[in-house]
mmCIF file with all atom_site columns, C-alpha atoms and ligand atoms in Angstrom:
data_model
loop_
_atom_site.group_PDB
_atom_site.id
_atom_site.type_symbol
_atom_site.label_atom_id
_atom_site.label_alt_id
_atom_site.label_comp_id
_atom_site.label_asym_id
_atom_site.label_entity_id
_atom_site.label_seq_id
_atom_site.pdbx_PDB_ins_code
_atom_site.Cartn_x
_atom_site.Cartn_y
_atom_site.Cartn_z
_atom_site.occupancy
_atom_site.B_iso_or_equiv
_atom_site.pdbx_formal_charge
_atom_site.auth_seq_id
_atom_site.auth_comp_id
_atom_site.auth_asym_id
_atom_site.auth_atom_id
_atom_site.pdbx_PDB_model_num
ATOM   1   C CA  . UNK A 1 1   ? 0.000  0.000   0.000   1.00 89.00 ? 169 UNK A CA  1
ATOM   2   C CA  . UNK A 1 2   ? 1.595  3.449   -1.194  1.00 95.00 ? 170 UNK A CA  1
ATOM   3   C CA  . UNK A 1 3   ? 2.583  5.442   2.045   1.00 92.00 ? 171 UNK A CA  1
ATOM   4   C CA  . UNK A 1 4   ? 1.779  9.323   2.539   1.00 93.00 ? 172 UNK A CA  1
ATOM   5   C CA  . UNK A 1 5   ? 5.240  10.950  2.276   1.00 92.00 ? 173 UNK A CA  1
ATOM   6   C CA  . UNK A 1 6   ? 4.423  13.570  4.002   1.00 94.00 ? 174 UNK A CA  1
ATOM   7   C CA  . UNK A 1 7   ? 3.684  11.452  7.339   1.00 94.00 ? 175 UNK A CA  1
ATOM   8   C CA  . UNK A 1 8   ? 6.377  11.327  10.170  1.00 96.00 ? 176 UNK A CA  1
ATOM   9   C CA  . UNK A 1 9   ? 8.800  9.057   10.329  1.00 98.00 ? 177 UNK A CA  1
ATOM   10  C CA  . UNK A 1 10  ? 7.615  5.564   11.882  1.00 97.00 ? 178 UNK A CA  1
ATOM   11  C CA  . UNK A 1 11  ? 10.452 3.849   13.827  1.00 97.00 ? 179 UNK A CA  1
ATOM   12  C CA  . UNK A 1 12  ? 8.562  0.127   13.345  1.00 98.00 ? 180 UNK A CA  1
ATOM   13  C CA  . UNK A 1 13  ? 9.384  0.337   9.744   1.00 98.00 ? 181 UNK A CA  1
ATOM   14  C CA  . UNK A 1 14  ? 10.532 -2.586  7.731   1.00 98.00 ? 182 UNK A CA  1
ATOM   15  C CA  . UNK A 1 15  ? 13.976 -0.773  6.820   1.00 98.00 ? 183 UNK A CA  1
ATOM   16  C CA  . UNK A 1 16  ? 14.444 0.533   10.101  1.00 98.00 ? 184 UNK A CA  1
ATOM   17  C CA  . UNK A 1 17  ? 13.734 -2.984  11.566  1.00 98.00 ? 185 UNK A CA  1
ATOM   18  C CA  . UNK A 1 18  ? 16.521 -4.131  8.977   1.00 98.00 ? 186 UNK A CA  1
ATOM   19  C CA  . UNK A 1 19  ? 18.859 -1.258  10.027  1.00 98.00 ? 187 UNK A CA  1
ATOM   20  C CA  . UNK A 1 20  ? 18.245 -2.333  13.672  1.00 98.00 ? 188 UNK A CA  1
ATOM   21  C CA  . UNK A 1 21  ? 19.027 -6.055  12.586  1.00 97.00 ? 189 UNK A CA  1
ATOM   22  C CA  . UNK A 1 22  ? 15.732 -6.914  13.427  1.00 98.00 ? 190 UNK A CA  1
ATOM   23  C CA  . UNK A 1 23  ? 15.127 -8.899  10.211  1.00 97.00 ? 191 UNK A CA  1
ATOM   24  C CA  . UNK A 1 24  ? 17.266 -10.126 8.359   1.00 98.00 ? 192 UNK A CA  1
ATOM   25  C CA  . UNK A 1 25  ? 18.351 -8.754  4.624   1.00 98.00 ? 193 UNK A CA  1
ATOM   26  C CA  . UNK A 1 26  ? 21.637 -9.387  2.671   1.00 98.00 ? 194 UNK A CA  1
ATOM   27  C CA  . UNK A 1 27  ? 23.685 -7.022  3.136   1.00 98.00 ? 195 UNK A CA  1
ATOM   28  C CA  . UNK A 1 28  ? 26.231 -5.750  0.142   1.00 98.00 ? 196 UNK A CA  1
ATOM   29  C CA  . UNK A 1 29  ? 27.726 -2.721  1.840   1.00 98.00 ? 197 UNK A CA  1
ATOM   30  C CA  . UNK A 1 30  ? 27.556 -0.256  4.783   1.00 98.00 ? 198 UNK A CA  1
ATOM   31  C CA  . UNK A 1 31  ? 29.638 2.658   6.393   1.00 98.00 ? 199 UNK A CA  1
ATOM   32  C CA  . UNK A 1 32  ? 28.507 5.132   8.300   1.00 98.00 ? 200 UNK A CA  1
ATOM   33  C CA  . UNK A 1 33  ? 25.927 6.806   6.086   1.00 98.00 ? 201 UNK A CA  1
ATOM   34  C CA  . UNK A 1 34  ? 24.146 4.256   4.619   1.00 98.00 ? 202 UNK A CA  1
ATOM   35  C CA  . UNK A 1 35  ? 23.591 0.384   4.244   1.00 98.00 ? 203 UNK A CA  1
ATOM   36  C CA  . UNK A 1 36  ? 22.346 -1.838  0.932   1.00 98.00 ? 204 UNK A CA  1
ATOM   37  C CA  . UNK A 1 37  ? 21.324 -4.786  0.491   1.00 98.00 ? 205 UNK A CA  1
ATOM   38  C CA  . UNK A 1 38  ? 19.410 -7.070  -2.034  1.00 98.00 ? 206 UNK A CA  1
ATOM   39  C CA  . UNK A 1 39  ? 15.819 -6.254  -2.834  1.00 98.00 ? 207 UNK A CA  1
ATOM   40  C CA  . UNK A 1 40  ? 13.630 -9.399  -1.542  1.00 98.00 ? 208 UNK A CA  1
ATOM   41  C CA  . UNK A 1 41  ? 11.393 -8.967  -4.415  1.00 98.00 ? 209 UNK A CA  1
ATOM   42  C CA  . UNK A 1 42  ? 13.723 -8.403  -7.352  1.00 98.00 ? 210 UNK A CA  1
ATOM   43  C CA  . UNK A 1 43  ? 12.455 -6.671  -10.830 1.00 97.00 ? 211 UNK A CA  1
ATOM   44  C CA  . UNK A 1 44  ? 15.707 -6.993  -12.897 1.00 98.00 ? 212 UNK A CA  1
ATOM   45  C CA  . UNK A 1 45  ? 18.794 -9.063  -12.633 1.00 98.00 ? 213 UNK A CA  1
ATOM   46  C CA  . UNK A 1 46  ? 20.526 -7.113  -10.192 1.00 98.00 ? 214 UNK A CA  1
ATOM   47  C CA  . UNK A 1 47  ? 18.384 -5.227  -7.686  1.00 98.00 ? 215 UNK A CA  1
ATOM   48  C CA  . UNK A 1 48  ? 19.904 -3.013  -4.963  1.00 99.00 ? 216 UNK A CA  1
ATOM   49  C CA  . UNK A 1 49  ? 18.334 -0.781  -1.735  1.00 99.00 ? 217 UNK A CA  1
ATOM   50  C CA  . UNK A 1 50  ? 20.369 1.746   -0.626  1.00 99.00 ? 218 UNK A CA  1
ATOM   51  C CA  . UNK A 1 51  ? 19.271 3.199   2.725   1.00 99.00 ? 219 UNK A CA  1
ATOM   52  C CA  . UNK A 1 52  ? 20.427 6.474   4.521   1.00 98.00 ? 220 UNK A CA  1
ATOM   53  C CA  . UNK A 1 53  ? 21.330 5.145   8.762   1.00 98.00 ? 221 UNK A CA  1
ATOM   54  C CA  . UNK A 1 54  ? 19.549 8.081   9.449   1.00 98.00 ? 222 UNK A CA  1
ATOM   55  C CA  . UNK A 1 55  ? 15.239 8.587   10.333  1.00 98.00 ? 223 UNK A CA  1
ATOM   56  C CA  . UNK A 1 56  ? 13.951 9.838   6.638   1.00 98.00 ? 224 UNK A CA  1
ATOM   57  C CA  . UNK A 1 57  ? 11.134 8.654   5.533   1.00 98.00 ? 225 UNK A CA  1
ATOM   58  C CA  . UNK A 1 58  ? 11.453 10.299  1.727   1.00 98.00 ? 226 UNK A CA  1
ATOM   59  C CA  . UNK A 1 59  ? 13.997 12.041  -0.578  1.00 98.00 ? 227 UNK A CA  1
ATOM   60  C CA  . UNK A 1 60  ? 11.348 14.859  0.097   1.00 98.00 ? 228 UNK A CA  1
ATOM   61  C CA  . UNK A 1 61  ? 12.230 14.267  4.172   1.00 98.00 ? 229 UNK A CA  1
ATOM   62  C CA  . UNK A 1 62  ? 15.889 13.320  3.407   1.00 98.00 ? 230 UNK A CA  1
ATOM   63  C CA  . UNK A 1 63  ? 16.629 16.626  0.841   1.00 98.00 ? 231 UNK A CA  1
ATOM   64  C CA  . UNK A 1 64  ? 15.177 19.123  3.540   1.00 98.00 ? 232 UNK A CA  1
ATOM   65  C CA  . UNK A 1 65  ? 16.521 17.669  6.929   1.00 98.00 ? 233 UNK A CA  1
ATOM   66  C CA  . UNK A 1 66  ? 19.831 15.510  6.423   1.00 98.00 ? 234 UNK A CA  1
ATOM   67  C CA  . UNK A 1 67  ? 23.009 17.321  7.359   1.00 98.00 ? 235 UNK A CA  1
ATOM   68  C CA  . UNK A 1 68  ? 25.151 18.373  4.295   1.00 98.00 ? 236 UNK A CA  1
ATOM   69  C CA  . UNK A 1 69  ? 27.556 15.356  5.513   1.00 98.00 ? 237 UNK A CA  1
ATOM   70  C CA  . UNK A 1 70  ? 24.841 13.077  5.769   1.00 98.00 ? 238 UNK A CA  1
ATOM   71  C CA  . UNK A 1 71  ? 23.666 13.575  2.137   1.00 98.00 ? 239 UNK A CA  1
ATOM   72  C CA  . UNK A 1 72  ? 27.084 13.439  0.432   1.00 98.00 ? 240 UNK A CA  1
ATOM   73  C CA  . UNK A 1 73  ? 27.960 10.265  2.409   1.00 98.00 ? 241 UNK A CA  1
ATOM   74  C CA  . UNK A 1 74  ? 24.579 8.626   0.893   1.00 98.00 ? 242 UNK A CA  1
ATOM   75  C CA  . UNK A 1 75  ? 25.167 9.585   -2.323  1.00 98.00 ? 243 UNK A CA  1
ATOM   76  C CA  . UNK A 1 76  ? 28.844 8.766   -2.790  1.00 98.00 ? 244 UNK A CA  1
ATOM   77  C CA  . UNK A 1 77  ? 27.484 5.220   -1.084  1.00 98.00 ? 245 UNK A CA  1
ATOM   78  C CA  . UNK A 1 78  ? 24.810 4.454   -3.653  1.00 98.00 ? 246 UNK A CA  1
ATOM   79  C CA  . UNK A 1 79  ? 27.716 5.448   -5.961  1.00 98.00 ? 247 UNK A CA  1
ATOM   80  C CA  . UNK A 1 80  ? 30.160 3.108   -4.197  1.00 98.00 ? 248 UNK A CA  1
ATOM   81  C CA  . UNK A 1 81  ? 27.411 0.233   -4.094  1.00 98.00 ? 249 UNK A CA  1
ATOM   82  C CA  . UNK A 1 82  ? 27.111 0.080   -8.045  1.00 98.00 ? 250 UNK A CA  1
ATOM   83  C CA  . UNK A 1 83  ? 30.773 0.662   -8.627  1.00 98.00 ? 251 UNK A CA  1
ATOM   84  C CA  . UNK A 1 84  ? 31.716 -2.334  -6.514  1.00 98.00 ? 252 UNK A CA  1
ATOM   85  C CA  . UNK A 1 85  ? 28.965 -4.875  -7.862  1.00 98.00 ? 253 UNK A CA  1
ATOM   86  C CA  . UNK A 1 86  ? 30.292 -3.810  -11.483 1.00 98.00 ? 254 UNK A CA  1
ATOM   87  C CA  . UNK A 1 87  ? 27.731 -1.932  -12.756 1.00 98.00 ? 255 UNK A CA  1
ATOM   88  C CA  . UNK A 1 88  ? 29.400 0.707   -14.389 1.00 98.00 ? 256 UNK A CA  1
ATOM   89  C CA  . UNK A 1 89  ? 30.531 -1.059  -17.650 1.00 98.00 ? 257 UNK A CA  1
ATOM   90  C CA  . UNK A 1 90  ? 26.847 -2.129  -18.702 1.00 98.00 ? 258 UNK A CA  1
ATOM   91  C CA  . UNK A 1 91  ? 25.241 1.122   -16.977 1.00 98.00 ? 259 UNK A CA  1
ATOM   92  C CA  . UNK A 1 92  ? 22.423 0.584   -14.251 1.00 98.00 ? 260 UNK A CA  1
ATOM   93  C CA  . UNK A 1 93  ? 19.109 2.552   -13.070 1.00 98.00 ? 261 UNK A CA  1
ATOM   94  C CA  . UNK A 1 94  ? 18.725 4.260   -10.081 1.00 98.00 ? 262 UNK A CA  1
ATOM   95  C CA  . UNK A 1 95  ? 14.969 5.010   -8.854  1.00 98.00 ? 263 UNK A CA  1
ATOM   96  C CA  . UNK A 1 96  ? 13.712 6.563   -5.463  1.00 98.00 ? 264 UNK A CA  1
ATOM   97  C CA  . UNK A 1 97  ? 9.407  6.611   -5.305  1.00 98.00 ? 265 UNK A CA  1
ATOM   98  C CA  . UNK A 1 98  ? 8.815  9.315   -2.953  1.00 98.00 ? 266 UNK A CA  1
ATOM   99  C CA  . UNK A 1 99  ? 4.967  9.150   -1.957  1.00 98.00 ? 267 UNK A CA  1
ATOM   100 C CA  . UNK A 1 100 ? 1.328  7.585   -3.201  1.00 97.00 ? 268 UNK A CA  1
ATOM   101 C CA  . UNK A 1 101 ? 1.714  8.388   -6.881  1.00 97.00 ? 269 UNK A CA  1
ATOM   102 C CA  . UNK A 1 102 ? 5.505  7.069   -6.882  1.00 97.00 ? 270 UNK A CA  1
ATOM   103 C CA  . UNK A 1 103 ? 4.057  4.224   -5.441  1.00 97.00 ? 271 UNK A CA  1
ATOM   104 C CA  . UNK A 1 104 ? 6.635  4.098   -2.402  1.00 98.00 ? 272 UNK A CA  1
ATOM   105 C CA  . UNK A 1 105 ? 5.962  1.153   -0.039  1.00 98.00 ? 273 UNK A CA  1
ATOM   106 C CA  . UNK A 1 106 ? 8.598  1.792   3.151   1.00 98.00 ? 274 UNK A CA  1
ATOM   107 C CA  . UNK A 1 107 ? 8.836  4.673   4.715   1.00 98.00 ? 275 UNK A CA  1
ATOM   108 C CA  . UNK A 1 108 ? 12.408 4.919   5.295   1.00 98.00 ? 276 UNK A CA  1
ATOM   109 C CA  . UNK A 1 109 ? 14.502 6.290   2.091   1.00 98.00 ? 277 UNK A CA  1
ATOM   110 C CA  . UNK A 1 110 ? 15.130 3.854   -0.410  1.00 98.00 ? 278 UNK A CA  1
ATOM   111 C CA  . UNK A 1 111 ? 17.612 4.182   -3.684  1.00 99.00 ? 279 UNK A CA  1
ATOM   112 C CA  . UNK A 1 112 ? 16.923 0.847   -5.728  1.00 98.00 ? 280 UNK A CA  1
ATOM   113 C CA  . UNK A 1 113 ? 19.708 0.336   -8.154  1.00 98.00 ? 281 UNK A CA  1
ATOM   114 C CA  . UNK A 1 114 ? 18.429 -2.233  -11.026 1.00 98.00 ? 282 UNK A CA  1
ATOM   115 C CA  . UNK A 1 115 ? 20.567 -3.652  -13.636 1.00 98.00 ? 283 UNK A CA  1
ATOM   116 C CA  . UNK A 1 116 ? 22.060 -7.111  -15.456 1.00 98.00 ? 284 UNK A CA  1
ATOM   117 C CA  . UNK A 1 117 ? 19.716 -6.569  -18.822 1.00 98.00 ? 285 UNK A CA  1
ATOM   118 C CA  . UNK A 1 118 ? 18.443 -3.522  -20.933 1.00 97.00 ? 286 UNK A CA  1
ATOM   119 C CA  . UNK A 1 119 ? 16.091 -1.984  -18.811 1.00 97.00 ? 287 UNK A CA  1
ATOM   120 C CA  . UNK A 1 120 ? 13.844 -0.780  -21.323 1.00 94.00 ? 288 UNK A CA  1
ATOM   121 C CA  . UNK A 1 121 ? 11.778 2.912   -21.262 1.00 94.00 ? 289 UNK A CA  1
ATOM   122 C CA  . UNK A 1 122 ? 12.105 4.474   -17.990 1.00 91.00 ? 290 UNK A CA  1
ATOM   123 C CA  . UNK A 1 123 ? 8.096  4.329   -17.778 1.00 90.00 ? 291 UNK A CA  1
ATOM   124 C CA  . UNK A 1 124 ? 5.572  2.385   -19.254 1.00 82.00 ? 292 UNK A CA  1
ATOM   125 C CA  . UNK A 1 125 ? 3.235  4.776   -21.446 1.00 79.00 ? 293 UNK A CA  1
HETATM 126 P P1  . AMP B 2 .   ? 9.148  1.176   -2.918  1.00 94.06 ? 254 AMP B P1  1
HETATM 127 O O1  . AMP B 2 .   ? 7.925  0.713   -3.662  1.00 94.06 ? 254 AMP B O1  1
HETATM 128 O O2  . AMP B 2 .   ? 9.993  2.136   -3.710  1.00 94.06 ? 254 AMP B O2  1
HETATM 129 O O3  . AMP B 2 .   ? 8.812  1.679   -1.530  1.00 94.06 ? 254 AMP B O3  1
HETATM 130 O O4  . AMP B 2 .   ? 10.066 -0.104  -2.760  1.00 94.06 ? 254 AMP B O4  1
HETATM 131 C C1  . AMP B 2 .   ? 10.053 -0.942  -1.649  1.00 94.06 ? 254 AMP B C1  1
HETATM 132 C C2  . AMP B 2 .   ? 10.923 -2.123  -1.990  1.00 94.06 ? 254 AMP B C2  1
HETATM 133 O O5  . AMP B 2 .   ? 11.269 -2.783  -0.791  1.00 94.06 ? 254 AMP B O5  1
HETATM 134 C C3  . AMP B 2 .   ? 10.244 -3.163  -2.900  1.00 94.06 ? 254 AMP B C3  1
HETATM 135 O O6  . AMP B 2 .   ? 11.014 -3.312  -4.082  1.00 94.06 ? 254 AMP B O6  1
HETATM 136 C C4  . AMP B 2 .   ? 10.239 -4.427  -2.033  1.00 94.06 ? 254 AMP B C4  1
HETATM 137 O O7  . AMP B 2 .   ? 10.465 -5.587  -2.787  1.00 94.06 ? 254 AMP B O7  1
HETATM 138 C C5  . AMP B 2 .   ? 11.369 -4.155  -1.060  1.00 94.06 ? 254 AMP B C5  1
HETATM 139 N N1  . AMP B 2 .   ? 11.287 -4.839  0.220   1.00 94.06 ? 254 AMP B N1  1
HETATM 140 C C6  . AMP B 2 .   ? 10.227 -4.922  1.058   1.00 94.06 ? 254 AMP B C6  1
HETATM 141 N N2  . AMP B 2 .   ? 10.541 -5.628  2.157   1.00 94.06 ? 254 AMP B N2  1
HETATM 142 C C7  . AMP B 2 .   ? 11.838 -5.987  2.006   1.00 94.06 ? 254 AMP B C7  1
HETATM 143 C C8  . AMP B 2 .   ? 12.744 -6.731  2.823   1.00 94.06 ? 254 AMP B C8  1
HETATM 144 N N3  . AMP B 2 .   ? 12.388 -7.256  4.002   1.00 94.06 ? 254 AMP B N3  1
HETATM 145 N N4  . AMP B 2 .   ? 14.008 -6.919  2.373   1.00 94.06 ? 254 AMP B N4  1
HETATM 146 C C9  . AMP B 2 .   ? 14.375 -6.404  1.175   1.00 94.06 ? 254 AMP B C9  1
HETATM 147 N N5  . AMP B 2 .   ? 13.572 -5.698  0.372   1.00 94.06 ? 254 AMP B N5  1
HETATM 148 C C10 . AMP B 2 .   ? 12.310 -5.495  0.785   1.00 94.06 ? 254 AMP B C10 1
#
């Protein structure tokens, strides 16, 4: 069920739960900004979450509030997470759904990074 993005941040979240190790995910990388691991559900060959450590629920949430060091950490991360699985050759998506329209399901900021085939139009008309 889509979330409202504009909602405050729920601590009982599935990716907080995972952050917590709570529940279990496999985990590809983490420092101190961020953590991935492998999409339970996967849509293409290679599928990748990249999660901020911090309490954001959106890119909305994540863009306003996260410190300036918080925000280039997570981005050089999901940059580091592709680089290191090999991405980079064959090229790779990223995607973050922010709110009901996006369709976002956890409300903790997600980056999924999808590649291993031609990933066709970005949308489906
Ligand atoms: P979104 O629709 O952008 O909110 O994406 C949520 C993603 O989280 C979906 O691709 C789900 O397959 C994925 N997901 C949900 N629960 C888990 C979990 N426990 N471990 C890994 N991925 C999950």
């Amino acid at each position: 069920m889509p979330i409202d993005a504009t909602l405050p941040y729920d601590d009982e979240n599935i990716f907080a739960k995972i952050l917590r190790g709570e529940i279990p995910s496999t985990r590809v990388y983490e420092d101190e900004f961020a953590i991935a691991f492998h999409d339970i559900a996967p849509v293409a060959p290679h599928h990748i979450l990249v999660i901020p450590r911090g309490a954001y629920v959106s890119w909305d949430d994540f863009s306003a509030r996260a410190s300036d060091a918080e925000i280039a950490g997570f981005v050089r991360a999901v940059g580091a997470v592709a680089r290191d699985a090999g991405m980079v050759g064959d090229g790779y998506r990223l995607l973050a759904n922010i709110g009901r329209d996006a369709g976002q399901e956890v409300p903790h900021l997600h980056v999924h990074i999808l590649s291993g085939r031609p990933l066709g139009p970005m949308l489906a008309r």
